[in-house]
Coordinates of C-alpha atoms in Angstrom, one line a residue:
M18 CA 44.8 36.4 84.0
G19 CA 43.2 36.9 87.3
H20 CA 39.9 35.6 88.6
P21 CA 36.8 37.3 87.0
L22 CA 35.8 38.7 90.4
Y23 CA 39.1 40.4 90.9
Q24 CA 39.8 43.4 88.7
Y25 CA 43.3 44.8 88.8
D26 CA 43.3 48.6 88.3
I27 CA 45.1 51.8 89.3
C28 CA 43.3 54.1 91.7
L29 CA 43.6 57.4 90.0
P30 CA 44.3 59.6 93.0
C31 CA 46.8 57.0 94.3
T32 CA 48.3 56.3 90.9
S33 CA 51.5 54.9 92.4
V34 CA 49.7 52.2 94.3
P35 CA 48.5 49.1 92.4
I36 CA 45.3 47.8 94.0
I37 CA 42.8 44.9 93.7
I38 CA 39.2 45.9 93.2
R39 CA 37.3 43.1 95.1
P40 CA 33.5 43.2 95.0
C41 CA 31.7 42.4 98.2
T42 CA 29.4 39.4 97.8
Q43 CA 26.7 41.0 99.8
C44 CA 26.5 44.6 98.8
F45 CA 28.4 44.5 95.5
S46 CA 30.5 47.5 96.6
H47 CA 34.3 47.4 96.1
R48 CA 37.1 47.5 98.5
H49 CA 40.7 48.6 97.8
I50 CA 43.4 46.1 98.8
K51 CA 46.9 47.3 98.3
T52 CA 49.5 44.9 97.0
Q53 CA 53.1 44.8 98.3
D54 CA 54.7 47.9 96.8
T55 CA 57.9 49.5 97.9
R56 CA 57.3 52.7 95.9
P57 CA 56.1 55.8 97.7
Q58 CA 52.4 55.5 98.4
V59 CA 50.2 58.6 98.1
G60 CA 46.5 58.5 98.5
C61 CA 43.6 56.9 100.2
H62 CA 42.5 53.7 101.7
S63 CA 38.9 53.8 100.5
C64 CA 36.8 55.5 97.9
K65 CA 35.1 57.6 100.5
D66 CA 38.3 59.4 101.4
M67 CA 39.5 59.6 97.8
N68 CA 38.2 63.0 97.0
Q69 CA 39.3 64.6 100.3
V70 CA 42.9 63.4 99.8
Y71 CA 42.9 64.4 96.1
T72 CA 41.6 68.0 96.6
S73 CA 42.7 68.9 100.1
K74 CA 46.1 70.4 99.0
R75 CA 44.7 72.1 95.8
R76 CA 42.0 74.4 97.1
G77 CA 43.2 78.0 97.1
A78 CA 46.5 77.1 95.6
I79 CA 48.7 80.1 94.7
S80 CA 51.6 80.5 92.3
Y81 CA 54.1 83.3 92.3
D82 CA 55.9 84.9 89.3
S83 CA 58.8 87.1 90.4
S84 CA 59.1 88.7 87.0
D85 CA 55.5 89.9 87.1
Q86 CA 54.7 93.1 88.9
T87 CA 51.3 91.7 90.0
A88 CA 53.5 89.1 91.8
L89 CA 50.5 86.8 92.3
Y90 CA 48.1 84.7 90.4
I91 CA 45.3 82.4 91.6
R92 CA 44.0 79.3 90.1
M93 CA 40.3 79.9 90.1
L94 CA 38.3 77.0 91.6
G95 CA 35.0 78.8 91.5
D96 CA 34.8 80.7 94.8
V97 CA 36.8 83.9 95.0
R98 CA 36.6 83.8 98.8
V99 CA 39.5 81.3 98.8
R100 CA 41.8 84.4 98.6
S101 CA 40.9 85.3 102.2
Q102 CA 41.9 81.8 103.3
V103 CA 45.5 82.4 102.3
G104 CA 45.7 85.9 103.7
F105 CA 45.5 87.7 100.4
E106 CA 42.9 90.4 99.6
P107 CA 43.9 92.8 96.8
E108 CA 43.2 96.5 97.3
R109 CA 40.0 97.8 95.8
R110 CA 38.7 101.3 95.4
S111 CA 35.2 100.1 94.8
S112 CA 33.1 97.1 95.7
H113 CA 30.6 95.3 93.5
P114 CA 27.8 92.9 94.5
Y115 CA 28.9 90.4 91.8
L116 CA 32.3 89.8 93.1
C117 CA 31.1 86.9 95.2
I118 CA 29.6 85.0 92.3
D119 CA 30.6 81.3 92.3
F120 CA 30.9 80.7 88.6
R121 CA 31.3 77.0 88.9
T122 CA 27.8 76.6 90.3
L123 CA 26.2 79.7 89.0
H124 CA 24.3 78.1 86.1
T125 CA 23.1 75.3 88.3
R126 CA 21.7 77.7 90.8
L127 CA 19.8 79.6 88.2
S128 CA 18.2 76.5 86.7
C129 CA 17.5 74.3 89.8
G130 CA 18.2 76.3 92.9
S131 CA 21.1 75.8 95.2
T132 CA 23.2 72.7 94.8
S133 CA 23.8 70.4 97.8
A134 CA 27.4 70.8 98.9
S135 CA 27.7 67.1 99.7
S136 CA 26.9 66.1 96.1
A137 CA 29.8 67.9 94.4
P138 CA 32.6 65.7 95.9
E139 CA 30.6 62.6 95.0
R140 CA 30.3 63.7 91.4
R141 CA 34.0 64.4 91.2
V142 CA 34.9 61.0 92.6
H143 CA 32.5 59.2 90.2
R144 CA 34.1 60.9 87.2
L145 CA 37.4 59.3 88.2
L146 CA 36.0 55.8 88.5
S147 CA 35.8 53.3 85.6
F148 CA 32.4 52.7 84.1
Q149 CA 32.3 49.3 85.7
R150 CA 33.1 50.5 89.2
Y151 CA 30.7 53.4 88.9
L152 CA 27.8 51.2 88.0
H153 CA 28.4 48.7 90.8
S154 CA 29.0 51.3 93.5
S155 CA 25.7 53.0 92.6
R156 CA 23.1 52.7 95.4
L157 CA 20.5 51.6 92.8
L158 CA 22.5 48.5 92.0
R159 CA 23.5 47.5 95.5
G160 CA 22.0 44.1 96.3
V161 CA 21.0 43.5 92.7
P162 CA 22.1 40.0 91.5
Q163 CA 24.9 40.0 89.0
Q164 CA 23.6 39.4 85.5
I165 CA 26.9 39.8 83.6
P166 CA 30.5 39.3 84.5
L167 CA 32.1 42.5 85.7
H168 CA 35.2 42.2 83.5
I169 CA 33.1 41.8 80.3
L170 CA 31.0 44.9 81.1
D171 CA 34.1 47.0 81.6
E172 CA 36.0 45.6 78.6
D173 CA 33.0 46.4 76.4
Y174 CA 33.3 50.1 77.0
T175 CA 37.1 50.4 77.2
G176 CA 37.4 48.3 74.1
Q177 CA 35.2 50.6 72.1
A178 CA 37.1 53.6 73.4
R179 CA 40.3 51.9 72.4
C180 CA 39.0 51.3 68.9
M181 CA 38.1 55.0 68.6
L182 CA 41.6 56.0 69.5
E183 CA 42.9 54.0 66.6
K184 CA 41.1 56.6 64.4
V185 CA 41.9 59.7 66.5
G186 CA 43.4 61.4 63.5
T187 CA 40.2 61.4 61.4
W188 CA 38.3 64.7 61.1
N189 CA 34.9 63.2 61.9
F190 CA 36.0 61.9 65.3
D191 CA 33.0 62.0 67.6
I192 CA 34.3 63.5 70.9
F193 CA 30.9 63.3 72.5
L194 CA 30.7 59.5 72.0
F195 CA 34.3 59.1 73.1
D196 CA 33.5 61.1 76.3
R197 CA 30.6 58.7 77.1
L198 CA 32.8 55.6 76.5
T199 CA 35.4 57.0 78.9
N200 CA 32.9 57.9 81.5
G201 CA 33.6 61.6 81.2
N202 CA 37.4 61.2 81.1
S203 CA 37.9 62.1 77.4
L204 CA 40.5 64.8 78.0
V205 CA 42.7 62.6 80.2
T206 CA 42.5 59.6 78.0
L207 CA 42.9 61.4 74.7
T208 CA 45.8 63.6 75.8
F209 CA 47.7 60.7 77.5
H210 CA 47.3 58.6 74.4
L211 CA 48.6 61.3 72.1
L212 CA 51.6 62.1 74.2
N213 CA 52.4 58.4 74.5
Q214 CA 51.8 57.8 70.7
Y215 CA 54.4 60.5 69.9
G216 CA 56.9 58.9 72.3
L217 CA 57.0 62.1 74.3
V218 CA 56.7 60.5 77.7
E219 CA 59.8 58.5 77.1
L220 CA 61.7 61.2 75.2
F221 CA 61.2 63.9 77.9
Q222 CA 61.5 61.3 80.7
L223 CA 58.1 62.3 82.1
D224 CA 57.1 60.7 85.3
M225 CA 54.0 58.6 84.6
V226 CA 52.4 59.4 88.0
K227 CA 53.0 63.1 87.7
L228 CA 51.7 63.2 84.1
W229 CA 48.5 61.3 85.0
R230 CA 48.0 63.5 88.1
F231 CA 48.5 66.6 86.0
L232 CA 46.0 65.5 83.3
V233 CA 43.4 64.6 85.9
M234 CA 43.8 67.9 87.7
V235 CA 43.5 69.8 84.3
Q236 CA 40.3 67.9 83.5
E237 CA 38.8 68.6 86.9
D238 CA 39.6 72.3 86.8
Y239 CA 37.4 72.7 83.7
H240 CA 33.9 73.6 85.0
S241 CA 31.5 70.8 84.0
D242 CA 28.5 73.1 84.5
N243 CA 29.6 75.2 81.5
P244 CA 27.6 74.1 78.4
Y245 CA 30.5 74.8 76.1
H246 CA 33.8 75.7 77.8
N247 CA 34.3 72.4 79.6
A248 CA 36.7 69.5 79.4
V249 CA 35.0 68.0 76.4
H250 CA 35.7 71.2 74.4
A251 CA 39.3 71.0 75.5
A252 CA 39.5 67.3 74.3
D253 CA 37.9 68.3 71.0
V254 CA 40.5 71.1 70.5
T255 CA 43.3 68.7 71.4
Q256 CA 42.0 66.2 68.8
A257 CA 41.8 68.9 66.2
M258 CA 45.3 70.1 67.1
Y259 CA 46.6 66.5 66.5
C260 CA 45.0 66.5 63.1
Y261 CA 46.8 69.8 62.2
L262 CA 50.1 68.5 63.6
R263 CA 49.9 65.6 61.2
E264 CA 49.5 67.8 58.1
P265 CA 52.6 67.4 55.8
M266 CA 53.8 71.0 56.2
L267 CA 54.0 70.6 60.0
A268 CA 54.8 66.9 60.4
K269 CA 58.1 67.3 58.5
S270 CA 59.1 70.5 60.3
L271 CA 58.0 70.4 63.9
T272 CA 60.3 69.2 66.7
S273 CA 59.2 66.9 69.5
Y274 CA 59.4 70.0 71.8
D275 CA 56.9 71.8 69.5
I276 CA 54.5 68.8 69.5
L277 CA 54.6 68.5 73.3
L278 CA 54.0 72.3 73.7
G279 CA 51.1 72.2 71.1
L280 CA 49.3 69.3 72.8
V281 CA 49.7 70.7 76.3
A282 CA 48.5 74.1 75.1
A283 CA 45.4 72.6 73.4
A284 CA 44.5 70.7 76.6
T285 CA 44.8 73.7 78.9
H286 CA 43.8 76.6 76.6
D287 CA 40.5 77.3 78.4
L288 CA 41.5 76.0 81.8
G289 CA 39.2 77.3 84.6
H290 CA 36.9 79.2 82.1
P291 CA 34.1 80.7 84.2
G292 CA 31.4 80.4 81.5
V293 CA 31.2 84.2 80.9
N294 CA 33.1 86.5 78.6
Q295 CA 35.7 89.2 79.3
P296 CA 33.3 92.2 79.1
F297 CA 31.2 90.5 81.8
L298 CA 34.2 90.2 84.1
I299 CA 35.2 93.8 83.5
K300 CA 31.8 95.4 84.0
T301 CA 31.2 93.4 87.2
D302 CA 34.6 94.4 88.5
H303 CA 35.7 90.8 88.9
Y304 CA 39.1 90.3 90.6
L305 CA 40.5 88.6 87.5
A306 CA 39.8 91.6 85.4
T307 CA 41.6 93.8 88.0
L308 CA 44.5 91.3 88.3
Y309 CA 45.1 91.3 84.5
R310 CA 44.2 94.9 84.0
N311 CA 41.3 94.2 81.6
T312 CA 43.7 92.8 79.0
S313 CA 43.2 89.2 77.7
V314 CA 41.7 88.4 81.1
L315 CA 40.5 84.9 80.4
E316 CA 43.5 83.9 78.4
N317 CA 45.9 85.1 81.1
H318 CA 43.8 83.2 83.6
H319 CA 44.0 80.0 81.5
W320 CA 47.7 80.3 81.1
K321 CA 48.5 81.0 84.7
S322 CA 46.2 78.2 85.8
A323 CA 48.1 75.8 83.6
V324 CA 51.4 77.0 84.9
G325 CA 50.1 76.6 88.4
L326 CA 49.3 72.9 87.8
L327 CA 52.6 72.3 86.1
R328 CA 54.4 73.6 89.1
E329 CA 52.1 71.9 91.6
T330 CA 52.6 68.5 90.0
G331 CA 56.3 69.1 89.2
L332 CA 55.8 67.6 85.7
F333 CA 58.8 69.4 84.3
S334 CA 60.7 69.8 87.5
H335 CA 63.4 67.4 86.3
L336 CA 64.3 69.7 83.4
P337 CA 66.8 72.5 83.7
A338 CA 65.2 75.5 85.3
E339 CA 65.8 77.7 82.2
D340 CA 64.1 75.1 80.0
S341 CA 61.1 74.8 82.3
L342 CA 60.6 78.6 82.5
N343 CA 61.0 78.9 78.7
M344 CA 58.3 76.2 78.2
E345 CA 55.9 78.1 80.5
R346 CA 56.5 81.3 78.6
E347 CA 55.9 79.7 75.2
L348 CA 52.8 77.9 76.6
G349 CA 51.5 81.3 77.5
S350 CA 52.3 82.7 74.1
L351 CA 50.1 80.0 72.5
I352 CA 47.2 80.3 74.9
L353 CA 47.2 84.1 74.6
A354 CA 46.9 83.8 70.8
T355 CA 43.4 82.3 71.3
D356 CA 42.1 85.7 72.4
I357 CA 39.4 86.4 69.8
S358 CA 39.8 90.2 70.2
R359 CA 43.3 89.8 68.6
Q360 CA 41.9 87.8 65.6
N361 CA 42.6 90.5 63.0
E362 CA 46.2 91.0 64.4
Y363 CA 47.2 87.4 63.9
L364 CA 45.2 87.0 60.7
S365 CA 46.9 90.1 59.1
R366 CA 50.4 88.8 60.1
F367 CA 49.5 85.3 58.7
R368 CA 48.3 86.8 55.4
M369 CA 51.4 88.9 55.1
H370 CA 53.7 85.9 55.5
L371 CA 51.7 84.0 52.9
D372 CA 51.7 86.9 50.4
Q373 CA 55.4 87.3 50.8
E374 CA 56.1 83.6 50.9
N375 CA 58.7 84.1 53.6
L376 CA 57.5 81.4 56.1
C377 CA 60.5 79.3 57.0
L378 CA 59.6 76.4 59.3
S379 CA 63.3 75.7 60.0
N380 CA 63.1 79.0 62.0
A381 CA 62.0 78.4 65.6
S382 CA 60.0 81.7 65.8
H383 CA 58.2 80.9 62.5
R384 CA 57.3 77.4 63.8
H385 CA 56.0 78.9 67.0
F386 CA 53.8 81.3 65.0
I387 CA 52.4 78.4 63.0
L388 CA 51.6 76.6 66.3
Q389 CA 49.7 79.7 67.3
M390 CA 47.7 79.7 64.2
A391 CA 47.0 76.0 64.4
L392 CA 45.7 76.4 68.0
K393 CA 43.5 79.3 66.9
C394 CA 42.1 77.1 64.1
A395 CA 41.6 74.2 66.5
D396 CA 39.9 76.4 69.0
I397 CA 37.2 77.6 66.6
C398 CA 37.0 74.6 64.3
N399 CA 33.4 73.7 65.3
P400 CA 31.8 75.2 62.1
C401 CA 34.2 73.0 60.1
R402 CA 33.1 69.7 61.6
P403 CA 30.4 67.5 60.0
W404 CA 26.9 68.8 60.6
E405 CA 25.9 66.3 63.3
L406 CA 28.9 67.4 65.5
S407 CA 28.9 71.1 64.4
K408 CA 25.2 71.5 65.3
Q409 CA 25.8 70.2 68.8
W410 CA 28.7 72.6 69.4
S411 CA 26.7 75.5 68.0
E412 CA 23.8 74.8 70.4
K413 CA 26.1 74.5 73.4
V414 CA 28.1 77.7 72.8
T415 CA 24.8 79.6 72.2
E416 CA 23.3 78.3 75.3
E417 CA 26.3 79.5 77.3
F418 CA 25.8 83.0 75.7
F419 CA 22.2 82.9 76.7
Q420 CA 22.9 81.8 80.2
Q421 CA 25.2 84.8 80.6
G422 CA 22.4 87.0 79.3
D423 CA 20.0 85.5 81.9
I424 CA 22.5 86.3 84.6
E425 CA 22.8 89.9 83.4
K426 CA 19.0 90.3 83.3
K427 CA 18.8 88.9 86.8
H428 CA 21.2 91.4 88.2
K429 CA 19.9 94.3 86.2
L430 CA 23.0 94.6 84.0
E431 CA 23.1 95.6 80.3
V432 CA 22.7 92.4 78.3
S433 CA 25.8 91.7 76.2
P434 CA 25.5 91.3 72.4
L435 CA 24.4 87.9 71.3
C436 CA 23.5 86.9 74.9
D437 CA 19.7 87.8 74.8
R438 CA 17.8 84.6 74.0
E439 CA 14.7 86.7 73.1
T440 CA 16.3 88.5 70.2
N441 CA 18.9 86.0 69.0
T442 CA 18.9 82.5 67.6
V443 CA 21.5 79.8 67.2
G444 CA 21.3 80.3 63.4
N445 CA 22.0 84.0 63.2
I446 CA 24.8 83.8 65.7
Q447 CA 26.5 81.0 63.8
I448 CA 26.1 82.5 60.4
G449 CA 27.7 85.7 61.6
F450 CA 30.5 83.8 63.3
M451 CA 31.3 81.8 60.2
T452 CA 31.1 84.9 57.9
Y453 CA 33.3 87.2 59.9
V454 CA 35.6 85.0 62.0
A455 CA 35.9 81.4 60.8
E456 CA 35.8 81.7 57.0
P457 CA 38.7 84.3 56.8
L458 CA 40.9 82.3 59.2
F459 CA 40.4 78.9 57.5
A460 CA 40.7 80.4 54.0
E461 CA 44.2 81.5 54.9
W462 CA 45.0 78.2 56.6
A463 CA 44.1 76.5 53.4
R464 CA 46.5 78.7 51.5
F465 CA 49.3 77.7 54.0
S466 CA 48.4 74.0 54.0
D467 CA 46.4 73.1 50.8
T468 CA 45.5 69.5 51.7
R469 CA 42.5 67.3 51.7
L470 CA 41.8 68.2 55.3
S471 CA 41.8 71.9 54.6
Q472 CA 39.4 71.5 51.7
T473 CA 37.2 69.2 53.8
M474 CA 37.0 71.8 56.5
L475 CA 36.0 74.6 54.1
G476 CA 33.4 72.3 52.5
H477 CA 31.8 71.4 55.8
M478 CA 31.7 75.0 56.8
G479 CA 29.9 76.0 53.6
L480 CA 27.4 73.2 54.0
N481 CA 26.8 74.1 57.7
K482 CA 26.3 77.8 56.9
A483 CA 23.8 76.8 54.2
S484 CA 22.0 74.5 56.7
W485 CA 21.7 77.3 59.3
G486 CA 20.4 79.6 56.6
G487 CA 17.8 77.1 55.7
L488 CA 16.7 76.6 59.3
Q489 CA 16.5 80.4 59.7
Q490 CA 14.2 80.7 56.7
E491 CA 12.0 77.9 58.0
Q492 CA 11.7 79.5 61.4
T493 CA 10.9 82.9 59.7
S494 CA 8.2 81.3 57.6
I495 CA 6.6 79.5 60.5
S496 CA 6.6 82.7 62.6
E497 CA 5.0 84.6 59.8
E498 CA 2.3 82.0 59.3
A499 CA 1.6 81.8 63.0
E500 CA 1.1 85.6 63.3
P501 CA -2.6 86.4 63.5
S502 CA -3.9 88.3 60.5
T503 CA -6.0 90.5 62.7
A504 CA -3.1 91.9 64.7
G505 CA -3.0 95.6 65.0
A506 CA -0.4 97.9 63.3
D507 CA 1.5 98.4 66.6
T508 CA 1.9 94.6 67.0
E509 CA 3.2 94.2 63.5
D510 CA 5.7 97.1 63.9
A511 CA 7.0 95.5 67.1
A512 CA 7.5 92.2 65.4
V513 CA 9.4 93.8 62.6
A514 CA 11.6 95.7 65.0
Q515 CA 12.4 92.6 67.0
M516 CA 13.4 90.7 63.8
D517 CA 15.6 93.6 62.7
G518 CA 17.2 93.6 66.1
S519 CA 17.9 89.9 65.9
R520 CA 19.7 90.3 62.6
T521 CA 21.8 93.1 63.9
A522 CA 22.8 91.2 67.0
G523 CA 23.7 88.2 64.9
G524 CA 26.4 90.2 63.1
T525 CA 25.0 89.4 59.7
S526 CA 24.6 93.1 58.7
S527 CA 27.9 94.4 59.8
K528 CA 31.5 93.9 58.7
E529 CA 32.7 94.1 62.3
I530 CA 33.4 91.1 64.4
P531 CA 30.5 91.0 66.9
Q532 CA 31.5 91.8 70.5
G533 CA 31.1 88.8 72.7
N534 CA 30.8 86.4 69.8
R535 CA 33.4 84.0 71.2
E536 CA 33.7 80.3 70.7
S537 CA 37.2 80.0 72.2

């Protein structure tokens, strides 16, 4: 074991280069010292250059698909103006003032004004550092006498994260705590652990450097400014997908290829999500809506973004070309299945198979369909989590809805259903979502896989729905008590109308799936 002051680690953007992290005795910052290594060295010499080297070749990256008539897709990194940097500007018959919206920083600008450009690279670098190195490179701690050995501080957090991974298959897994223990690297850490646990890295002869780089790039392409559609949501869906893959019906039937495909799809299913829904992109004439012809716009974007990263990192480049292309197509089939507007289509097909009892998991197409249904369940499983976790997710997705509504009000657009914070509440949105979207799906999943986990999920959802109903009643009682008894008839009528509008927007008085009620 090395000296306590010398911490051996791998610099993430330079994953092929073992380094020594040596703290300066004066400023407590860290310097990277490369060891003798004959392998190809890619990356930086100091933390200051780390982000520039890591991102310089990614911005504005483009991938081509010769079988697609559109011939081009773009990994969205926030600013649509990157298209002009590569000499591509699609033809438009009309122009719209919202085409230049930078979705990655949009919410930040609304809440606290414009964000300093110099702070963004610094945040990205810090997310890649270990907890120990982040603390001791902080300006606040420079010059502060060391109170605790560095290796003990680091081991304390990594040790707790390691203990959590031993229980990664439990349904009450707290992804928020795990994300804190990994310093915001929950998606990378969790996905890498699961792939390695299944032996997929060795079985498919995946290059460790390419795999790690792919996972880091996936995590970074999720917009951390999104309250809900961020890397933590992707990690949560990946953990849920793992729980479903362990169910007896699937565990005894799925191949290693199916498992690899399912885990990669879960990790990338919302890649590059802009934090607004498809109707918003369509009505603002966003270039993604034009590119994908207003059909499964977000899901196509997530899929093509994932394919772009796979090709950029060359993760499957050692496989035969036909196998690699087939994997990309099947990855797209899984991600496109998460389109909430196609919920009834998949649910009807699933129900028909169960009624006829003709699902045969020795059939590759049937296994793929079950993977689609598993990913759909994992994507919207938040109402099935224990209340402490479910409530946090409900608040986050509702806040993302409300932020979209705030943007629409700011730009004088019609506010989308469920996105007006003045007429909707977390409770009525969640009750509507559970009633018309989640409950029918998980009831059929329980028919397919009648296990303890399925019953646990349905039990949690029933309790959570009742809890939201109770909170709704409390809020209604409080508002009625607070209403002045001397209020005029006009004021009373307005209050009643507002309450009725809130119920309608929540979807609790309609059999239809509410437009825009999306948790995927």
